[in-house]
Amino acid sequence: QVQLVESGGGLVQPGGSLRLSCAASGRISSINILGWYRQAPGKERELVAHSTSGGATNYADSVKGRFTISRDNAKNTVYLQMNSLKPEDTAVYYCNGRFAPIWSMDYWGKGTPVTVSS
């Protein structure tokens, strides 16, 4: 069984920073894609960023230049450094994982809320 456990959400003022962490555990492959999605109230879940075990990264246009995804493969952990936060970044942030060889299976964490407000 695969588990993804997020941490690091909270309340921050506009322009502030937060760092999210997600640790993957269980029967997982070292060949994987780990990433972050978010869902704001009344909106669909959307991709924020993802990172492959091979080193590739991808970002939503709305967060490019402000958010940075990184990972520690030895710890099966992915991070999301969020800078210059805006009120529109307010959402529940979910960790997502896909692991070889079954790339069609999505695993999700329970989510961590991020609120950007003065």
XYZ file of C-alpha atoms in Angstrom:
118
model
C 0.000 0.000 0.000
C 1.185 3.477 -0.872
C 0.904 6.412 1.498
C 1.518 10.065 0.789
C 1.636 12.357 3.803
C 1.717 16.126 3.371
C 2.782 18.784 5.840
C 3.556 22.480 5.908
C 0.308 24.228 5.049
C -1.093 27.147 6.985
C -2.038 30.807 6.982
C 0.310 33.338 5.403
C 0.055 36.970 4.374
C 0.217 37.998 0.720
C 3.817 38.121 -0.410
C 4.842 35.531 2.142
C 6.310 32.063 1.747
C 5.472 28.510 2.737
C 7.161 25.184 2.170
C 5.125 22.033 1.714
C 6.523 18.541 2.148
C 5.192 15.168 1.060
C 6.676 11.858 2.123
C 5.863 8.726 0.151
C 6.014 5.318 1.767
C 4.960 1.743 1.170
C 5.561 -0.481 -1.826
C 6.840 2.191 -4.173
C 9.274 2.277 -7.030
C 12.221 4.629 -7.108
C 11.101 5.414 -10.658
C 8.244 7.782 -10.118
C 6.547 11.109 -10.635
C 5.728 13.126 -7.536
C 3.841 16.361 -7.657
C 1.396 18.830 -6.221
C -2.141 19.678 -7.194
C -4.477 22.189 -5.602
C -8.184 22.708 -5.338
C -9.735 26.023 -4.429
C -13.346 26.266 -3.189
C -15.754 25.828 -6.072
C -13.006 25.002 -8.544
C -11.580 21.862 -10.091
C -8.353 20.327 -8.909
C -5.414 21.594 -10.962
C -1.785 20.698 -11.414
C 0.668 22.988 -9.632
C 3.942 21.237 -10.364
C 5.436 17.809 -10.740
C 8.888 16.290 -10.652
C 10.161 13.028 -12.089
C 12.749 10.800 -10.490
C 14.832 11.502 -13.573
C 14.980 15.198 -12.731
C 12.393 16.751 -15.030
C 9.983 19.329 -13.655
C 6.812 20.967 -14.901
C 4.898 23.962 -13.535
C 1.535 25.549 -14.054
C 1.888 28.940 -15.729
C 0.250 30.617 -12.744
C 3.086 29.605 -10.390
C 6.152 29.801 -12.647
C 8.827 31.985 -11.123
C 7.215 31.847 -7.671
C 7.047 28.147 -6.769
C 9.865 25.621 -6.853
C 9.458 21.865 -6.660
C 12.330 19.757 -5.400
C 12.833 16.253 -4.111
C 14.999 14.018 -2.002
C 14.946 10.664 -3.739
C 16.671 8.913 -0.845
C 13.779 9.944 1.401
C 11.049 9.588 -1.236
C 10.047 13.123 -0.357
C 8.953 15.998 -2.566
C 8.866 19.640 -1.538
C 7.079 22.708 -2.829
C 8.640 26.044 -1.948
C 6.035 28.739 -2.460
C 7.184 32.363 -2.553
C 5.391 35.614 -3.319
C 2.109 34.024 -2.373
C -1.112 35.605 -3.599
C -4.664 35.305 -2.299
C -5.514 33.296 -5.417
C -3.066 30.625 -4.265
C -5.468 29.806 -1.448
C -6.483 26.162 -1.816
C -6.075 22.698 -0.423
C -2.813 21.333 -1.773
C -2.633 17.622 -2.538
C 0.434 15.490 -3.052
C 0.213 13.127 -6.016
C 2.322 10.125 -6.883
C 2.652 7.775 -9.821
C 5.025 4.845 -9.643
C 6.476 2.456 -12.149
C 5.387 0.171 -13.660
C 1.694 1.099 -13.260
C 1.739 4.696 -14.449
C -2.034 4.862 -14.776
C -2.558 4.607 -11.000
C -2.747 7.915 -9.124
C -2.052 8.039 -5.407
C -3.130 11.023 -3.351
C -2.410 12.487 0.020
C -5.178 13.834 2.222
C -4.297 17.427 1.444
C -2.969 20.374 3.401
C -4.738 23.749 3.383
C -2.968 26.924 2.373
C -4.647 30.257 3.074
C -3.174 33.501 1.794
C -4.853 36.425 3.493
C -4.056 39.631 5.299
